Coordinates of C-alpha atoms and ligand atoms in Angstrom, one line a residue:
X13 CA 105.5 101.4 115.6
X14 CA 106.6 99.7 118.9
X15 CA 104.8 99.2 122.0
X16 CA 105.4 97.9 125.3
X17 CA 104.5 98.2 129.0
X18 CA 105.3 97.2 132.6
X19 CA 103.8 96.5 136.1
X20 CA 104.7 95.6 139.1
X21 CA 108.5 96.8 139.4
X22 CA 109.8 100.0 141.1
X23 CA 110.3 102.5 138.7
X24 CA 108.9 101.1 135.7
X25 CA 109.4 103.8 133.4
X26 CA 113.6 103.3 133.1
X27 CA 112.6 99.1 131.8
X28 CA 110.1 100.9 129.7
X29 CA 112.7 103.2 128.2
X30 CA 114.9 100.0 127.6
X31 CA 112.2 98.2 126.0
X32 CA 111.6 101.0 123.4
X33 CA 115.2 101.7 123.2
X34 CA 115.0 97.8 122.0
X35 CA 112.2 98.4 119.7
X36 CA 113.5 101.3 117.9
X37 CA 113.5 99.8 114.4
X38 CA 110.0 99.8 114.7
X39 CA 109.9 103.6 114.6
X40 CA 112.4 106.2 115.0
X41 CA 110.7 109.6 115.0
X42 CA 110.1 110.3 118.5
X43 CA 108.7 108.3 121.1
X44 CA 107.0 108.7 124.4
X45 CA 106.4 107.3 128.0
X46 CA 103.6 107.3 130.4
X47 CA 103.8 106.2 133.9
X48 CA 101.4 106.3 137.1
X49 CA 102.6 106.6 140.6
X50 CA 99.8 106.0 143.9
X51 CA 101.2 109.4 144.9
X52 CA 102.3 111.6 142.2
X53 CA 99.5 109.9 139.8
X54 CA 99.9 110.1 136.1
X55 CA 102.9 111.6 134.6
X56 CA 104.4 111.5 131.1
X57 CA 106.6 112.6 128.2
X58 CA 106.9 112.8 124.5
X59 CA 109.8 113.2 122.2
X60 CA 111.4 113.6 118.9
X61 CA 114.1 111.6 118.3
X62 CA 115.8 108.6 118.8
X63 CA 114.9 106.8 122.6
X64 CA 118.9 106.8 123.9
X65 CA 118.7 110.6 123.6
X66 CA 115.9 111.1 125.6
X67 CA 115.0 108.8 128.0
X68 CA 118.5 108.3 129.8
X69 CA 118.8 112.1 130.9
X70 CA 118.5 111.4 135.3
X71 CA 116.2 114.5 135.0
X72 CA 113.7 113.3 132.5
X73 CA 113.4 110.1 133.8
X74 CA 112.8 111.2 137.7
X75 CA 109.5 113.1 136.8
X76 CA 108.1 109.4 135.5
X77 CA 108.4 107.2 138.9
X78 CA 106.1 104.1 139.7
X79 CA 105.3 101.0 139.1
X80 CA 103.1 100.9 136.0
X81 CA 104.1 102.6 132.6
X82 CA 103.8 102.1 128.9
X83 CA 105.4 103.9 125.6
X84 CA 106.2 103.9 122.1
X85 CA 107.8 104.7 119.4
X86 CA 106.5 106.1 116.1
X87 CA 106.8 105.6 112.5
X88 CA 104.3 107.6 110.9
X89 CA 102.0 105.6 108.7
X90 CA 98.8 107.8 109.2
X91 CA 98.0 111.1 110.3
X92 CA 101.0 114.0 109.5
X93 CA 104.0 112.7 108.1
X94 CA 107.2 114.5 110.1
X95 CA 104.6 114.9 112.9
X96 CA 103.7 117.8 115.3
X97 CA 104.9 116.7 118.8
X98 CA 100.8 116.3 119.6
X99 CA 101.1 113.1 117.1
X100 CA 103.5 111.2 119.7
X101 CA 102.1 108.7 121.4
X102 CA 101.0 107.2 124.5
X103 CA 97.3 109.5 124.2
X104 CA 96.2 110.0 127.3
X105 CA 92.3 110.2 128.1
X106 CA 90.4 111.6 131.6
X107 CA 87.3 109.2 132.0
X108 CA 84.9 109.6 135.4
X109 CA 86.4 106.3 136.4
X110 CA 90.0 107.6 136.3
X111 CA 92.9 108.3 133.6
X112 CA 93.9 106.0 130.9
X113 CA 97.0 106.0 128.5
X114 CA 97.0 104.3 125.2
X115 CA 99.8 103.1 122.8
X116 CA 98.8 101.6 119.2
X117 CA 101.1 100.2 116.9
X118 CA 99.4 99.0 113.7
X119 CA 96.8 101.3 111.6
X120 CA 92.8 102.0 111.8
X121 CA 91.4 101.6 108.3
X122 CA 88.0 103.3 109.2
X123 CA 90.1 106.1 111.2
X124 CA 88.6 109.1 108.8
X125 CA 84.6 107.7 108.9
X126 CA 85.1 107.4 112.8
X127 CA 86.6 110.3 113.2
X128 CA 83.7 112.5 111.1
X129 CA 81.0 110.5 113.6
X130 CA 83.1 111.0 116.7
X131 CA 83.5 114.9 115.6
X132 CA 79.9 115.3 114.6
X133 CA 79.0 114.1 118.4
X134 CA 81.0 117.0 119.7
X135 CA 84.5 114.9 120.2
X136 CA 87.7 117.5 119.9
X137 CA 90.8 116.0 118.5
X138 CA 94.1 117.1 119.7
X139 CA 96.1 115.0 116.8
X140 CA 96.0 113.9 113.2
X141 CA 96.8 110.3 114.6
X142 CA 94.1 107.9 113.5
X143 CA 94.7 106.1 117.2
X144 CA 93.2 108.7 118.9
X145 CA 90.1 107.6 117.5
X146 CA 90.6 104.9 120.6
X147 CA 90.4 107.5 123.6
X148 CA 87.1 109.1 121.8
X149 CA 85.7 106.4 121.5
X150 CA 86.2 105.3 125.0
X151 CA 84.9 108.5 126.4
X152 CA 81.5 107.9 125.3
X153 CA 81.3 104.4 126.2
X154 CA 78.5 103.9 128.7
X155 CA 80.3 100.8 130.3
X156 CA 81.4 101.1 133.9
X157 CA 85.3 100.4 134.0
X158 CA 88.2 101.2 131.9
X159 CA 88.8 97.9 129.7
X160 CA 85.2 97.6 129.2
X161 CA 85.4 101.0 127.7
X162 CA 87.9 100.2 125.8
X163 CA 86.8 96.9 124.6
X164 CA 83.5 98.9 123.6
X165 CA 85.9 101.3 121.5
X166 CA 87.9 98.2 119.4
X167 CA 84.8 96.6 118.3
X168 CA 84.5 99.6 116.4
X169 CA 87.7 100.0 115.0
X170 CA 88.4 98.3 112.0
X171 CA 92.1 97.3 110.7
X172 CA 95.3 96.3 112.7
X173 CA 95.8 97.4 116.5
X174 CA 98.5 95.8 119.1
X175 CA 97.4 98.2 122.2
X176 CA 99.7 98.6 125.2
X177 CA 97.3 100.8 127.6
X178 CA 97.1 101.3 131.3
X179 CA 95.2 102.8 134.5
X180 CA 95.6 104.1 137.5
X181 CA 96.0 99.6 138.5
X182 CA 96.3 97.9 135.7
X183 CA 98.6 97.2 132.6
X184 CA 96.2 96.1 129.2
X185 CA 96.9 94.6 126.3
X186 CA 95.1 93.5 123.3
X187 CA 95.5 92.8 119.8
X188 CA 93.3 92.9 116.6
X189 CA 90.5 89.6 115.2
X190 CA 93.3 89.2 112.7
X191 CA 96.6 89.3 115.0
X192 CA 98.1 91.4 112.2
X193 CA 100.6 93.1 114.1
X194 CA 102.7 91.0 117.1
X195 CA 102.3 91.4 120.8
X196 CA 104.0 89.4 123.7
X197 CA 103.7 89.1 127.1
X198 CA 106.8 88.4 129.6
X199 CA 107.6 88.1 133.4
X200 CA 110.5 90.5 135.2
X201 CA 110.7 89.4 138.7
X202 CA 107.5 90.1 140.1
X203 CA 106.5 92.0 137.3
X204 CA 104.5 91.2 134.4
X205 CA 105.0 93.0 130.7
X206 CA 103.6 93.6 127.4
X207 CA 106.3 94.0 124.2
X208 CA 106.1 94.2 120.0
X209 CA 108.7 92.1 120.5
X210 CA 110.8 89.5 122.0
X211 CA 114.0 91.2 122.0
X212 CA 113.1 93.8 123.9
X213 CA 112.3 91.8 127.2
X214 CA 116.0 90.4 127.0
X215 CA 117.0 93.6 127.2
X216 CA 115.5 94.0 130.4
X217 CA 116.2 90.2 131.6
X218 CA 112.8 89.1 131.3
X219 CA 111.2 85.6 130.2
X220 CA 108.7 85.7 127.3
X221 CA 105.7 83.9 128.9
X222 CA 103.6 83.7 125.6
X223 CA 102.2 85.5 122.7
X224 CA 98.5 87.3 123.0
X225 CA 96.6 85.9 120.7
X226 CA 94.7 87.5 118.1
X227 CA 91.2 88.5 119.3
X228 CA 92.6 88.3 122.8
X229 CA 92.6 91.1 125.7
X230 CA 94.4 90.8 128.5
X231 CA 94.0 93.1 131.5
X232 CA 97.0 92.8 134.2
X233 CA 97.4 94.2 137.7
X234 CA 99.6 93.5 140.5
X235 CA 98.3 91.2 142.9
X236 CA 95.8 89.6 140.7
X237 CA 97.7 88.8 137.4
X238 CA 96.7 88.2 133.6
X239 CA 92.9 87.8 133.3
X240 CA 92.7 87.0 130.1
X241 CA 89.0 87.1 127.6
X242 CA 88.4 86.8 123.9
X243 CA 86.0 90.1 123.5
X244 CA 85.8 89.7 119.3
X245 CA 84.5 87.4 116.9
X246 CA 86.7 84.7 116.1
X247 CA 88.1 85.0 112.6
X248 CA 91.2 83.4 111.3
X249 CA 94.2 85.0 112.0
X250 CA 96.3 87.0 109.5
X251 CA 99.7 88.0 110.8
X252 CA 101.7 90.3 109.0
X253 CA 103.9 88.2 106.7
X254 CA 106.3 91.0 106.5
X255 CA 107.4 91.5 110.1
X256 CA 109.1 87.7 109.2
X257 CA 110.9 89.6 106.1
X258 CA 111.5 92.7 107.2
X259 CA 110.0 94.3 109.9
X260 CA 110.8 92.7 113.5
X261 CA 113.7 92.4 115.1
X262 CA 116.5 88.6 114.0
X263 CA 116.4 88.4 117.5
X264 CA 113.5 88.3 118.3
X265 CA 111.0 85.2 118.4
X266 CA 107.6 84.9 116.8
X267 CA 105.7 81.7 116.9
X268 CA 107.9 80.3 118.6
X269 CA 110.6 80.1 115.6
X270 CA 113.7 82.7 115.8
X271 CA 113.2 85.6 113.1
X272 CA 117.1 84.9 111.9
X273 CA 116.1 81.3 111.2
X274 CA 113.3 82.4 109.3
X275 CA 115.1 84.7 107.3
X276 CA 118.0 82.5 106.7
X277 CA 115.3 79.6 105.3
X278 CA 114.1 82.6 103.4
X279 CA 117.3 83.0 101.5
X280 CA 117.9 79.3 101.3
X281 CA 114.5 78.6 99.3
X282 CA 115.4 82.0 97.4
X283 CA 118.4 80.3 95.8
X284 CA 116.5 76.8 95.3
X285 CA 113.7 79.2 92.9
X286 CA 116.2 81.4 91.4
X287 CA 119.5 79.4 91.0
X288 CA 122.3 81.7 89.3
X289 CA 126.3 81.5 88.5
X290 CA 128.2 84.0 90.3
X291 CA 131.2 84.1 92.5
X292 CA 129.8 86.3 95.7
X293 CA 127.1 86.4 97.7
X294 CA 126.5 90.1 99.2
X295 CA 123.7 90.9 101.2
X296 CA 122.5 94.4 101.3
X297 CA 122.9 95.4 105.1
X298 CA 121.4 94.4 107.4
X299 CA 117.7 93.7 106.5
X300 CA 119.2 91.0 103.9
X301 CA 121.9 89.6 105.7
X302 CA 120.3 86.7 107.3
X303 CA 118.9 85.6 104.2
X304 CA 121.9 86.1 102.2
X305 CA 123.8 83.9 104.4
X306 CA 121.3 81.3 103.8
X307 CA 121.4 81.6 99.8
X308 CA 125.3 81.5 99.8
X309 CA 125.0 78.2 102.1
X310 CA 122.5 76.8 99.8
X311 CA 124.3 77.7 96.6
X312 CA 128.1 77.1 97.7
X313 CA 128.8 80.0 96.4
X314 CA 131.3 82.2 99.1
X315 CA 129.5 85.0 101.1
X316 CA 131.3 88.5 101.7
X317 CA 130.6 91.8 102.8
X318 CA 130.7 93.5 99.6
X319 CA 128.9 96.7 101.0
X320 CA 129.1 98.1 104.4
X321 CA 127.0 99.7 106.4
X322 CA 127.6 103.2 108.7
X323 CA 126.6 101.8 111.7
X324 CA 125.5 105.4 113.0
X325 CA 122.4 105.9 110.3
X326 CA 118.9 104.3 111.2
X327 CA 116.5 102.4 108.3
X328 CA 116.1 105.1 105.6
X329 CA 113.1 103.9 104.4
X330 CA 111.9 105.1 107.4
X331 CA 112.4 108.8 106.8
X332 CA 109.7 110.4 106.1
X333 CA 110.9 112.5 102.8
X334 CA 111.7 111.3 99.7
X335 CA 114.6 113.3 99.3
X336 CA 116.2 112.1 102.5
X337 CA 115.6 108.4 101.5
X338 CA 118.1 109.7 98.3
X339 CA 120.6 110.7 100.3
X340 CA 120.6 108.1 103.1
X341 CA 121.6 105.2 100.7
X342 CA 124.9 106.8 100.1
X343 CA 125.2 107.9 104.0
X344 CA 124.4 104.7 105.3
X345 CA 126.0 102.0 103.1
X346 CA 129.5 102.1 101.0
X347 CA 130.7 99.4 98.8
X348 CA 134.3 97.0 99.7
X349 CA 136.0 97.8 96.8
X350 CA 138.9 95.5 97.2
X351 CA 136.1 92.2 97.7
X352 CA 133.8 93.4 94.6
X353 CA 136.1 94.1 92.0
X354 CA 135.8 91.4 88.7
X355 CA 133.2 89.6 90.3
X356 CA 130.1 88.1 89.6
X357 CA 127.8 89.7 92.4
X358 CA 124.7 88.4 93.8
X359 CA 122.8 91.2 95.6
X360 CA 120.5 89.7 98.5
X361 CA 117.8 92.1 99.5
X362 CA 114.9 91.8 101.2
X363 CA 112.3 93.7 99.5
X364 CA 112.3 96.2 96.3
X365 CA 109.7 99.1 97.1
X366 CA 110.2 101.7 95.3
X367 CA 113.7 100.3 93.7
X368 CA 116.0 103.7 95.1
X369 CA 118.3 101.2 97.5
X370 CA 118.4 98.7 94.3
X371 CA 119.3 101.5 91.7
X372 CA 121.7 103.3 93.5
X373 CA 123.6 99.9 94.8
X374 CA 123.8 98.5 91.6
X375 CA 125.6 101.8 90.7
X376 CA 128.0 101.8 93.3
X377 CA 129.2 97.8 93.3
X378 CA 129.4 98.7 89.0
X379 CA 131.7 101.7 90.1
X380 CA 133.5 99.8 92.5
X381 CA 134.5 97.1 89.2
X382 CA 132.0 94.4 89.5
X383 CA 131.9 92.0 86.6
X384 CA 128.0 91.1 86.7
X385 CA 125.2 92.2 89.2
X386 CA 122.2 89.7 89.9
X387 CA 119.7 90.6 92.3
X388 CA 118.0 88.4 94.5
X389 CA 115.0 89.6 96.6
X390 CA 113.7 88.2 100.0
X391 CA 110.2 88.8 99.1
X392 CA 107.6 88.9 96.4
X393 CA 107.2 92.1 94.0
X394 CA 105.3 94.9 96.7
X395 CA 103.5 95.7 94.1
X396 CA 100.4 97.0 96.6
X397 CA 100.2 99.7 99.6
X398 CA 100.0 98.1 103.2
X399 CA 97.4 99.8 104.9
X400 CA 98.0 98.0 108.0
X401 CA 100.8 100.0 109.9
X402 CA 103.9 99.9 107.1
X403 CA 104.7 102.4 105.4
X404 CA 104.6 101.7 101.7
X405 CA 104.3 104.2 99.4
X406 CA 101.1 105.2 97.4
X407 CA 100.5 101.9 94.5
X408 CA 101.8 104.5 91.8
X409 CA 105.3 104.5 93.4
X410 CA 105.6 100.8 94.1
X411 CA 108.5 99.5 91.1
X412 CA 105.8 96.6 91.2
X413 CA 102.9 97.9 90.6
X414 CA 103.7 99.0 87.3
X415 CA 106.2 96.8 85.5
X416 CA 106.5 93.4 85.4
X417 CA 110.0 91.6 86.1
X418 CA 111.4 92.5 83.3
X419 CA 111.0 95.6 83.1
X420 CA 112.5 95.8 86.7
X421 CA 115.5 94.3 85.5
X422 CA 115.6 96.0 82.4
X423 CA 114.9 99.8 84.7
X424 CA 117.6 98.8 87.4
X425 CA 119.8 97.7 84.5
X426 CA 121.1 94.7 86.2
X427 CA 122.1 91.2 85.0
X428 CA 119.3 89.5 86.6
X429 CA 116.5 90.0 88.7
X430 CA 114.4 87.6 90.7
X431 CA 111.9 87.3 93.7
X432 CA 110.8 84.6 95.5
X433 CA 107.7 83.3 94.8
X434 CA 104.7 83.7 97.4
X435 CA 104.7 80.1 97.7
X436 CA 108.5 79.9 98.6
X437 CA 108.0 82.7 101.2
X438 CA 105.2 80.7 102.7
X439 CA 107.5 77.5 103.0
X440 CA 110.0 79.6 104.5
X441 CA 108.1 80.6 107.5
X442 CA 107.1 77.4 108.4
X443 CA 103.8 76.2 106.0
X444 CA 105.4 72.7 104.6
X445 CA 103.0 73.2 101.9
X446 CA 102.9 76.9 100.8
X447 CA 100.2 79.2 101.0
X448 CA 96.5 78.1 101.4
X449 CA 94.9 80.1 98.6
X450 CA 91.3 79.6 99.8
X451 CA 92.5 81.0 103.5
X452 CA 95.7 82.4 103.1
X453 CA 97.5 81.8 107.2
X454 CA 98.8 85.0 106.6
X455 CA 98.4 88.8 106.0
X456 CA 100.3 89.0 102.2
X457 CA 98.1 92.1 100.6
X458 CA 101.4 94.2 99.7
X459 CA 102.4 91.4 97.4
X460 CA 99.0 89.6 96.9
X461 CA 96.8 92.5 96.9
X462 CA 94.2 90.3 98.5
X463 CA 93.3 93.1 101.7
X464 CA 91.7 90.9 104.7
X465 CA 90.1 94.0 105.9
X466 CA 88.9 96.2 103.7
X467 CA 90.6 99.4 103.6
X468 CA 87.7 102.3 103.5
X469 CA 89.1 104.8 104.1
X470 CA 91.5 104.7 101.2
X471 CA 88.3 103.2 99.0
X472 CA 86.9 106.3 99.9
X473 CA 89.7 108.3 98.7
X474 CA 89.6 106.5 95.6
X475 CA 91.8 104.1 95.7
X476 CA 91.2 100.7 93.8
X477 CA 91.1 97.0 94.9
Ligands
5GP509 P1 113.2 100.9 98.1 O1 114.6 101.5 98.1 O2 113.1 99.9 97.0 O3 112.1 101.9 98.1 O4 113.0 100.1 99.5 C1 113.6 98.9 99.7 C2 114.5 99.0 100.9 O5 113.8 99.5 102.0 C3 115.0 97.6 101.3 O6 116.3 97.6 101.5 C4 114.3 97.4 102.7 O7 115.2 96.8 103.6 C5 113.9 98.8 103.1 N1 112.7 98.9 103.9 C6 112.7 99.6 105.1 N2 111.5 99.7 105.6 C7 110.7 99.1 104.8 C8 109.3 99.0 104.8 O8 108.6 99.4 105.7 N3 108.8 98.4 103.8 C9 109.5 97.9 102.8 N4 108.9 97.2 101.9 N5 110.9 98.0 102.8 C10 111.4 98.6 103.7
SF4_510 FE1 102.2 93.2 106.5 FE2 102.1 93.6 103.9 FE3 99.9 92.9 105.3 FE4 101.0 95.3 105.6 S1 100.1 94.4 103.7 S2 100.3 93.9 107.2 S3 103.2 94.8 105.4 S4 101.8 91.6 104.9
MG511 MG1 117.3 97.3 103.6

C-alpha cells in the first residue's frame, strides 16, 4: 500500500490526491482520502479504483477542504481479497479527545490474536482489514491525547506498519522497530508532509527533508513543527529488501541512493554471477528494465526492447485473481517481432513468483522466432511468503519453494536460468561486503526464509518456519 499526508497548505486534500495518484503502484484497488477543516471538521472518501478516476472530479474533491489530510491506496495483502468498500482505508476512530484517521501500509502479524482479545472486550469491527486493529486499540487506551493513544496501540502490534494518521491539529507519522516498510517526510511551502515515497512529493514540488527512522514517531502541526520521539525498543533495522527490487517507485530515493541506480547495479552484478553468450538483452517491462540495462552494459552485449508493454494496464500481479493474472500477461505485454527473431535472448526480470509472466514470455519471444531463451532474474528464488505487506502467494505456489533451479529451468523450458545470489543482491544495494549472516541489514525472509518477526498468526494457521 501507499501512504501519505499533508499540513499546513490550503486545500490539502487535491496534494494528497497527487501524492497517491504518485504512489499508485503501491496499490491499485481503490483508495481513499481524509481531510479536516476548523469549520466543516472531518470529512472523507473511499473508492474503488484507480486515484485519477476519482479524485480529480471538482465535486468529489470540494466536500474534502482544509489544511490537514491523509490517504491511501490499497493492495490487499490481509483481510478480503477484492475488498468490500468498508476495507478501504484511511479508518477513522471518534475518541473523547476528538477524531482520528489512520492510514497503514505494511501488515500486522498478530492481527487475528488482537483482534479475538479486542472483540472479547466488546470492540465491534467494521472491516476484515488487520489495521483496524490500530483504532481499537486506541480506543481503549487510557492515555490523555491522541499520539499517546496511539503509541499505546503500536507497542502492541507486532509486524510492519508505516502509519500516516491525523487529528483535528496534527499530521503523525511513524514507522515500525524494524523500518520494514519506507516513510519520508518533505517540506511544500509552509507545509510539512509524510510519503511511502520520494516520488510522490515531486509531484507536488516538495523537498524530501529526511527519512523517519525506524522506531521513530513523529507528530506534526502547523505552528509548532516535527516533534520527533523514539517510543519502541531499539532493535536493528530490517528494511524490506524488496521495495529496492521491485516494489518502490525508480524514481524515487531510499537511503539516500536513487532506486534506478540500484536496480541498474542489480543487473550489472546479475551478469558478473551469471555470465551467458547471447546476442540481446530484453528486459521484461518495466519492473526489469533498469536492471537489464545494467546487465547489457556489463556484458556488451546490445540491449533492445524485445517485448512491449500496453502502457494502459497496471502490475498484474497485483490483481487479486489468479485467473486475471493469466490473462493480464498477454493484455499488458506483446513481443517485437522484427527485433527477436534468430536471436539469442536474455530475458531480464526481476523476480519469478509463481513463474506465469516467465512461462508465458518464454512462449511468446519462441513464437515470435527466437533462437535461444536465457533468463536472468533480479532477485533470489522467492521461495517463502512475505508476511509483511507483499503479496506473495501461499509457500505451495511459490516456483521456489518446491523445485530447485533446475527444475525451474527444466518447468519453464528455457535455455538457461539463473538468479542472483543473496550475496550479489546485497552488494547491489550498497553492502560492499554482502550480507551479514549473523544480522542480516536487511528484511530478506521471501528468499531467505529467516522471518525477523515471527509471523503468528500464520504459525497459528499452520504454517511452518
Ligand atoms: P510470477 O508471474 O512469477 O508469479 O510473478 C513475477 C512477476 O510479478 C514479475 O514480473 C514481477 O515484476 C511481478 N510482481 C509484481 N508484484 C509483485 C510482488 O508483489 N511480488 C513479486 N515477487 N513479484 C511481483
Ligand atoms: Fe520485503 Fe520479502 Fe521481507 Fe516481505 S519478506 S518485507 S517482500 S524482503
Ligand atoms: Mg514484472
Amino acid at each position: 500500500c501507499g501512504v501519505f499526508g499533508v499540513v499546513g497548505v490550503a486545500d490539502a486534500a487535491n496534494f494528497v490526491a497527487l501524492g497517491l495518484h504518485a504512489l499508485q503502484h503501491r496499490g491499485q484497488e481503490a483508495g481513499g482520502i481524509v481531510s479536516h477543516d476548523p469549520v466543516q471538521g472531518f470529512n472523507s472518501a473511499r473508492r474503488f479504483g484507480y486515484v485519477r478516476d476519482n479524485f480529480t472530479s471538482q465535486s468529489l474533491m470540494q466536500t474534502l477542504p482544509g489544511p490537514l489530510a491523509i490517504g491511501h491506496v490499497r493492495y490487499s495483502t490481509a483481510g478480503s481479497k477484492g475488498a468490500a468498500i468498508r476495507d478501504v482505508q484511511p479508518f477513522f476512530g471518534e475518541f473523547a479527545m476528538g477524531g482520528a484517521a489512520i492510514a497503514h501500509n505494511g501488515n500486522i502479524t498478530n492481527a487475528n490474536a488482537l483482534r479475538r482479545e479486542l472483540i472479547e472486550r466488546g470492540s465491534i469491527f467494521q472491516s476484515s482489514s488487520d489495521s483496524e486493529c490500530i483504532i481499537h486499540l486506541m480506543a481503549r487506551s487510557l492515555q490523555r491525547n491522541i499520539p499517546e493513544r496511539m503509541e499505546d496501540a503500536l507497542k502492541r502490534v507486532e509486524g510492519a506498519f508505516s502509519v500516516v494518521a491525523m487529528t483535528r491539529t496534527k499530521l503523525i507519522g511513524v514507522r515500525d522497530p524494524l523500518g520494514v516498510r519506507p516513510l519520508v517526510l518533505g517540506k511544500v511551502g509552509d507545509g510539512w508532509v509524510l510519503s511511502s515515497e520520494t516520488c510522490a512529493l515531486d509531484i507536488i514540488g516538495a523537498e524530501l527533508v529526511r527519512e523517519i527512522e525506524p522506531g521513530e514517531m513523529v507528530v506534526i502541526t502547523d505552528n509548532e513543527g516535527v516533534q520527533s520521539h523514539f517510543p519502541f525498543r531499539r532493535q536493528p533495522s530490517k528494511f524490506c529488501i524488496f521495495e529496492h527490487v521491485y516494489f518502490s517507485r525508480p524514481d524515487s530515493i531510499i537511503g539516500g541512493r536513487s532506486v534506478y541506480e540500484t536496480r541498474r547495479q542489480i543487473g550489472v552484478e546479475l551478469a558478473r554471477e551469471t555470465p551467458v553468450e547471447a546476442d540481446l538483452v530484453c528486459p521484461v517491462p518495466d519492473s526489469g528494465t533498469p536492471a537489464a540495462i545494467g546487465f547489457a552494459h556489463e556484458s556488451g552485449i546490445p540491449f533492445g526492447m524485445g517485448i512491449i508493454r500496453n502502457q494502459y494496464m497496471g502490475r498484474t500481479f497485483i490483481e487479486p485473481t489468479e485467473q486475471i493474472r493469466n490473462m493480464g500477461v498477454r493484455l499488458k505485454l506483446n513481443v517485437n517481432r522484427a527485433l527477436i527473431r534468430g536471436k539469442r535472448v536474455v530475458l531480464v526480470d526481476d523476480s519469478v513468483v509463481r513463474g506465469t509472466t516467465s512461462r508465458k514470455i518464454k512462449e511468446m519471444i519462441l513464437d515470435a522466432g527466437a533462437a535461444e531463451v536465457h533468463f536472468r532474474i533480479a532477485s533470489p528464488p522467492t521461495a517463502w511468503p512475505c508476511f509483511y505487506g507483499v503479496d506473495t502467494p501461499q509457500r505451495e505456489k511459490l516456483l521456489a519453494a518446491t523445485m530447485t533451479e533446475d527444475e525451474m529451468r527444466e518447468h519453464l523450458a528455457v535455455d538457461s536460468l539463473k538468479f542472483i545470489s543473496l550475496d550479489g543482491l546485497y552488494r547491489a544495494v550498497g553492502e560492499a561486503s554482502g550480507r551479514d549472516k549473523s544480522c542480516p541489514q536487511y528484511c530478506d525472509a521471501c528468499f531467505s526464509g529467516e522471518y525477523p518477526v515471527t509471523p503468528s498468526d500464520m504459525i497459528e494457521k499452520g504454517f511452518q518456519l
